[in-house]
Amino acid sequence: MPKETAVYTHGHHESVLRSHTWRTAANSAAYLIGSLEPHMKVLDIGCGPGTITADLAELVPDGHVTGVDQAPDILGTARATAAGRGLDNVEFAVADVHDLDYPDDTFCVVHAHQVLQHVGDPVRALREMRRVCRPGGLIAVRDADYAAMTWYPNTPVMDDWLALYRRVARANGGEPDAGRRLKSWALEAGLTDIAASAGTWCYSSAEERAWWSELWADRTVASSYAERAVSGGHADARRLREIAAAWRAWGDRHEGWFVVLHGEILCRK
């Protein structure tokens, strides 16, 4: 099976981890929580700093969770997250979703949050997730859909941010509008028992606006995404600074409101 060919657009700059460490099972995997049972063996793909992974481990106290990520450096943070919460039923390893180093039928649940939008072949990734899932087990996937993101008040510069991000992500081999495609990818991968749903993150209070706008302003000028935007010829540093300023201006608007739409699929093998 081929190895990963896409580039992770965001990287692991502090502004990215600020977002990733905010994520919990409650705000990012609610569609899955009701299906978990205490004894389950879970694989969490693209675990990043491990906050969702640790939550899943707490939800399966008699089971076990394996968190995997393609970036070795982030796993130290994930291990510290689990250790800080006193969890002994979780472990972490480096892995590529296109070529998982686990036998067939290993896990009760195979979970991936914000992963398929970044991979080179999401259908092949889903087939691999299906392979390591036990018969009767669950494949759970959630991804944002950038084209469906919406906000108020609108400005042309914010529209330019969205168009730029989508260009950079696609140039890196990913699909930023993955949320709407999850069901079709699952069908193409041979999955048939599919429950499709949608979920949102909404940022509107003063604290939420400040947090969301600042992390995107910082990400726009200082992360791997910024480097790839410039090196790929998609924008220059001046334009990135203008977009960052527009994010901060939006965050200062008391009527500001931003919604991130996610597609979700829960597939029974």
GROMACS .gro file of C-alpha atoms in nm:
model
  269
    1MET     CA    1   0.000   0.000   0.000
    2PRO     CA    2   0.147   0.344  -0.087
    3LYS     CA    3   0.267   0.574   0.183
    4GLU     CA    4   0.117   0.915   0.254
    5THR     CA    5   0.165   1.162  -0.032
    6ALA     CA    6  -0.013   1.472   0.098
    7VAL     CA    7   0.146   1.739   0.316
    8TYR     CA    8  -0.016   1.836   0.646
    9THR     CA    9  -0.108   2.195   0.566
   10HIS     CA   10  -0.115   2.337   0.919
   11GLY     CA   11   0.196   2.185   1.076
   12HIS     CA   12   0.230   2.205   1.454
   13HIS     CA   13   0.300   2.570   1.519
   14GLU     CA   14   0.181   2.695   1.859
   15SER     CA   15  -0.120   2.860   1.693
   16VAL     CA   16  -0.225   2.523   1.555
   17LEU     CA   17  -0.176   2.339   1.884
   18ARG     CA   18  -0.380   2.612   2.055
   19SER     CA   19  -0.673   2.484   1.852
   20HIS     CA   20  -0.590   2.114   1.875
   21THR     CA   21  -0.555   2.111   2.254
   22TRP     CA   22  -0.899   2.273   2.286
   23ARG     CA   23  -1.061   1.970   2.125
   24THR     CA   24  -1.238   1.715   2.341
   25ALA     CA   25  -1.450   1.410   2.276
   26ALA     CA   26  -1.752   1.617   2.379
   27ASN     CA   27  -1.695   1.901   2.131
   28SER     CA   28  -1.538   1.695   1.853
   29ALA     CA   29  -1.669   1.336   1.874
   30ALA     CA   30  -2.016   1.362   2.026
   31TYR     CA   31  -2.161   1.155   1.740
   32LEU     CA   32  -1.944   0.862   1.855
   33ILE     CA   33  -1.965   0.883   2.235
   34GLY     CA   34  -2.302   0.710   2.269
   35SER     CA   35  -2.170   0.403   2.086
   36LEU     CA   36  -1.869   0.349   2.313
   37GLU     CA   37  -1.865   0.068   2.569
   38PRO     CA   38  -1.626   0.032   2.864
   39HIS     CA   39  -1.438  -0.270   2.727
   40MET     CA   40  -1.368  -0.140   2.375
   41LYS     CA   41  -1.031  -0.132   2.202
   42VAL     CA   42  -1.000   0.196   2.011
   43LEU     CA   43  -0.761   0.330   1.747
   44ASP     CA   44  -0.744   0.711   1.728
   45ILE     CA   45  -0.582   0.815   1.400
   46GLY     CA   46  -0.422   1.158   1.373
   47CYS     CA   47  -0.424   1.198   1.750
   48GLY     CA   48  -0.212   1.514   1.758
   49PRO     CA   49  -0.159   1.636   2.116
   50GLY     CA   50  -0.387   1.363   2.250
   51THR     CA   51  -0.675   1.552   2.413
   52ILE     CA   52  -0.947   1.359   2.229
   53THR     CA   53  -0.745   1.038   2.270
   54ALA     CA   54  -0.730   1.085   2.648
   55ASP     CA   55  -1.105   1.150   2.661
   56LEU     CA   56  -1.169   0.830   2.466
   57ALA     CA   57  -0.947   0.639   2.710
   58GLU     CA   58  -1.155   0.769   3.001
   59LEU     CA   59  -1.471   0.658   2.821
   60VAL     CA   60  -1.343   0.299   2.780
   61PRO     CA   61  -1.195   0.240   3.129
   62ASP     CA   62  -1.186  -0.139   3.087
   63GLY     CA   63  -1.059  -0.116   2.730
   64HIS     CA   64  -0.758   0.037   2.558
   65VAL     CA   65  -0.688   0.327   2.323
   66THR     CA   66  -0.402   0.355   2.076
   67GLY     CA   67  -0.335   0.704   1.945
   68VAL     CA   68  -0.132   0.733   1.626
   69ASP     CA   69   0.002   1.026   1.427
   70GLN     CA   70   0.232   1.063   1.130
   71ALA     CA   71   0.432   1.337   1.307
   72PRO     CA   72   0.662   1.179   1.571
   73ASP     CA   73   0.732   1.509   1.752
   74ILE     CA   74   0.370   1.566   1.856
   75LEU     CA   75   0.349   1.229   2.031
   76GLY     CA   76   0.556   1.354   2.323
   77THR     CA   77   0.284   1.608   2.392
   78ALA     CA   78   0.019   1.338   2.359
   79ARG     CA   79   0.198   1.113   2.608
   80ALA     CA   80   0.227   1.402   2.853
   81THR     CA   81  -0.145   1.471   2.815
   82ALA     CA   82  -0.233   1.113   2.904
   83ALA     CA   83   0.019   1.095   3.188
   84GLY     CA   84  -0.109   1.420   3.334
   85ARG     CA   85  -0.454   1.264   3.358
   86GLY     CA   86  -0.325   0.943   3.517
   87LEU     CA   87  -0.434   0.719   3.229
   88ASP     CA   88  -0.278   0.374   3.198
   89ASN     CA   89  -0.499   0.235   2.920
   90VAL     CA   90  -0.357   0.443   2.636
   91GLU     CA   91  -0.046   0.427   2.420
   92PHE     CA   92   0.089   0.625   2.124
   93ALA     CA   93   0.278   0.536   1.806
   94VAL     CA   94   0.380   0.675   1.468
   95ALA     CA   95   0.158   0.553   1.183
   96ASP     CA   96   0.039   0.637   0.833
   97VAL     CA   97  -0.335   0.590   0.780
   98HIS     CA   98  -0.265   0.453   0.431
   99ASP     CA   99  -0.055   0.170   0.575
  100LEU     CA  100  -0.146   0.089   0.936
  101ASP     CA  101   0.089  -0.153   1.107
  102TYR     CA  102  -0.187  -0.355   1.276
  103PRO     CA  103  -0.340  -0.692   1.188
  104ASP     CA  104  -0.683  -0.726   1.033
  105ASP     CA  105  -0.980  -0.705   1.273
  106THR     CA  106  -0.784  -0.555   1.565
  107PHE     CA  107  -0.998  -0.266   1.695
  108CYS     CA  108  -1.358  -0.226   1.808
  109VAL     CA  109  -1.354   0.141   1.699
  110VAL     CA  110  -1.133   0.319   1.447
  111HIS     CA  111  -1.164   0.695   1.485
  112ALA     CA  112  -1.023   0.985   1.282
  113HIS     CA  113  -1.093   1.352   1.351
  114GLN     CA  114  -0.985   1.614   1.094
  115VAL     CA  115  -0.764   1.361   0.914
  116LEU     CA  116  -0.911   1.270   0.575
  117GLN     CA  117  -0.906   1.631   0.454
  118HIS     CA  118  -0.526   1.615   0.473
  119VAL     CA  119  -0.445   1.274   0.321
  120GLY     CA  120  -0.349   1.189  -0.034
  121ASP     CA  121  -0.605   0.911  -0.084
  122PRO     CA  122  -0.900   0.926   0.158
  123VAL     CA  123  -1.074   0.627   0.001
  124ARG     CA  124  -0.768   0.408   0.048
  125ALA     CA  125  -0.737   0.541   0.402
  126LEU     CA  126  -1.095   0.437   0.477
  127ARG     CA  127  -1.029   0.091   0.334
  128GLU     CA  128  -0.731   0.060   0.565
  129MET     CA  129  -0.940   0.177   0.860
  130ARG     CA  130  -1.199  -0.084   0.769
  131ARG     CA  131  -0.931  -0.354   0.748
  132VAL     CA  132  -0.811  -0.305   1.106
  133CYS     CA  133  -1.166  -0.275   1.243
  134ARG     CA  134  -1.327  -0.586   1.386
  135PRO     CA  135  -1.644  -0.728   1.229
  136GLY     CA  136  -1.933  -0.545   1.387
  137GLY     CA  137  -1.701  -0.262   1.490
  138LEU     CA  138  -1.724   0.106   1.404
  139ILE     CA  139  -1.532   0.341   1.175
  140ALA     CA  140  -1.592   0.697   1.295
  141VAL     CA  141  -1.477   0.996   1.090
  142ARG     CA  142  -1.535   1.370   1.128
  143ASP     CA  143  -1.395   1.641   0.900
  144ALA     CA  144  -1.452   2.011   0.854
  145ASP     CA  145  -1.589   2.151   0.529
  146TYR     CA  146  -1.418   2.482   0.455
  147ALA     CA  147  -1.649   2.591   0.174
  148ALA     CA  148  -1.942   2.553   0.414
  149MET     CA  149  -1.787   2.773   0.684
  150THR     CA  150  -1.983   3.092   0.732
  151TRP     CA  151  -1.943   3.408   0.937
  152TYR     CA  152  -2.074   3.756   1.005
  153PRO     CA  153  -1.997   4.033   0.940
  154ASN     CA  154  -1.836   3.955   0.609
  155THR     CA  155  -1.546   4.134   0.445
  156PRO     CA  156  -1.375   4.070   0.109
  157VAL     CA  157  -1.048   3.997   0.288
  158MET     CA  158  -1.208   3.715   0.487
  159ASP     CA  159  -1.340   3.572   0.160
  160ASP     CA  160  -0.983   3.592   0.030
  161TRP     CA  161  -0.863   3.400   0.338
  162LEU     CA  162  -1.100   3.114   0.260
  163ALA     CA  163  -1.006   3.102  -0.109
  164LEU     CA  164  -0.636   3.111  -0.021
  165TYR     CA  165  -0.661   2.835   0.237
  166ARG     CA  166  -0.844   2.608  -0.007
  167ARG     CA  167  -0.581   2.669  -0.276
  168VAL     CA  168  -0.294   2.592  -0.040
  169ALA     CA  169  -0.459   2.278   0.100
  170ARG     CA  170  -0.529   2.139  -0.247
  171ALA     CA  171  -0.177   2.220  -0.364
  172ASN     CA  172  -0.057   2.011  -0.068
  173GLY     CA  173  -0.263   1.714  -0.191
  174GLY     CA  174  -0.557   1.749   0.048
  175GLU     CA  175  -0.928   1.824   0.013
  176PRO     CA  176  -1.041   2.111   0.239
  177ASP     CA  177  -1.409   2.050   0.164
  178ALA     CA  178  -1.387   1.696   0.298
  179GLY     CA  179  -1.692   1.709   0.525
  180ARG     CA  180  -1.943   1.686   0.242
  181ARG     CA  181  -1.751   1.402   0.079
  182LEU     CA  182  -1.718   1.161   0.370
  183LYS     CA  183  -2.025   0.955   0.286
  184SER     CA  184  -1.928   0.925  -0.081
  185TRP     CA  185  -1.572   0.827   0.010
  186ALA     CA  186  -1.702   0.564   0.253
  187LEU     CA  187  -1.928   0.416  -0.015
  188GLU     CA  188  -1.637   0.409  -0.260
  189ALA     CA  189  -1.429   0.233   0.006
  190GLY     CA  190  -1.688  -0.046   0.024
  191LEU     CA  191  -1.861   0.052   0.347
  192THR     CA  192  -2.237   0.009   0.336
  193ASP     CA  193  -2.380   0.053   0.688
  194ILE     CA  194  -2.323   0.429   0.712
  195ALA     CA  195  -2.490   0.680   0.943
  196ALA     CA  196  -2.408   1.029   0.816
  197SER     CA  197  -2.454   1.339   1.029
  198ALA     CA  198  -2.320   1.691   1.077
  199GLY     CA  199  -2.182   1.888   1.367
  200THR     CA  200  -2.062   2.243   1.426
  201TRP     CA  201  -1.824   2.459   1.621
  202CYS     CA  202  -1.962   2.808   1.679
  203TYR     CA  203  -1.761   3.108   1.799
  204SER     CA  204  -1.957   3.415   1.904
  205SER     CA  205  -1.888   3.529   2.261
  206ALA     CA  206  -1.613   3.785   2.318
  207GLU     CA  207  -1.382   3.515   2.452
  208GLU     CA  208  -1.457   3.275   2.166
  209ARG     CA  209  -1.407   3.544   1.901
  210ALA     CA  210  -1.079   3.654   2.053
  211TRP     CA  211  -0.948   3.297   2.074
  212TRP     CA  212  -1.057   3.192   1.723
  213SER     CA  213  -0.949   3.513   1.549
  214GLU     CA  214  -0.610   3.530   1.719
  215LEU     CA  215  -0.518   3.171   1.645
  216TRP     CA  216  -0.608   3.214   1.278
  217ALA     CA  217  -0.430   3.549   1.259
  218ASP     CA  218  -0.117   3.389   1.404
  219ARG     CA  219  -0.153   3.081   1.185
  220THR     CA  220  -0.182   3.298   0.875
  221VAL     CA  221   0.158   3.461   0.926
  222ALA     CA  222   0.364   3.214   1.131
  223SER     CA  223   0.267   2.850   1.070
  224SER     CA  224   0.358   2.591   0.808
  225TYR     CA  225   0.044   2.699   0.625
  226ALA     CA  226   0.191   3.049   0.594
  227GLU     CA  227   0.523   2.913   0.468
  228ARG     CA  228   0.351   2.699   0.207
  229ALA     CA  229   0.125   2.983   0.097
  230VAL     CA  230   0.433   3.193   0.018
  231SER     CA  231   0.661   2.919  -0.118
  232GLY     CA  232   0.381   2.789  -0.340
  233GLY     CA  233   0.321   3.132  -0.491
  234HIS     CA  234  -0.033   3.158  -0.353
  235ALA     CA  235   0.025   3.479  -0.157
  236ASP     CA  236   0.307   3.707  -0.044
  237ALA     CA  237   0.393   3.804   0.312
  238ARG     CA  238   0.219   4.140   0.279
  239ARG     CA  239  -0.109   3.977   0.180
  240LEU     CA  240  -0.083   3.734   0.469
  241ARG     CA  241  -0.042   4.025   0.710
  242GLU     CA  242  -0.352   4.189   0.561
  243ILE     CA  243  -0.552   3.869   0.610
  244ALA     CA  244  -0.427   3.837   0.968
  245ALA     CA  245  -0.538   4.195   1.035
  246ALA     CA  246  -0.881   4.115   0.892
  247TRP     CA  247  -0.911   3.819   1.131
  248ARG     CA  248  -0.832   4.043   1.428
  249ALA     CA  249  -1.076   4.307   1.306
  250TRP     CA  250  -1.349   4.044   1.283
  251GLY     CA  251  -1.266   3.925   1.634
  252ASP     CA  252  -1.319   4.279   1.766
  253ARG     CA  253  -1.673   4.300   1.629
  254HIS     CA  254  -1.923   4.246   1.909
  255GLU     CA  255  -2.175   4.106   1.659
  256GLY     CA  256  -1.917   3.861   1.523
  257TRP     CA  257  -2.027   3.501   1.463
  258PHE     CA  258  -1.839   3.214   1.296
  259VAL     CA  259  -1.953   2.857   1.232
  260VAL     CA  260  -1.741   2.561   1.125
  261LEU     CA  261  -1.953   2.286   0.969
  262HIS     CA  262  -1.832   1.925   0.993
  263GLY     CA  263  -1.943   1.614   0.813
  264GLU     CA  264  -1.954   1.297   1.025
  265ILE     CA  265  -1.988   0.931   0.940
  266LEU     CA  266  -2.034   0.634   1.172
  267CYS     CA  267  -1.989   0.311   0.974
  268ARG     CA  268  -2.056  -0.040   1.101
  269LYS     CA  269  -1.822  -0.300   0.953
   0.00000   0.00000   0.00000
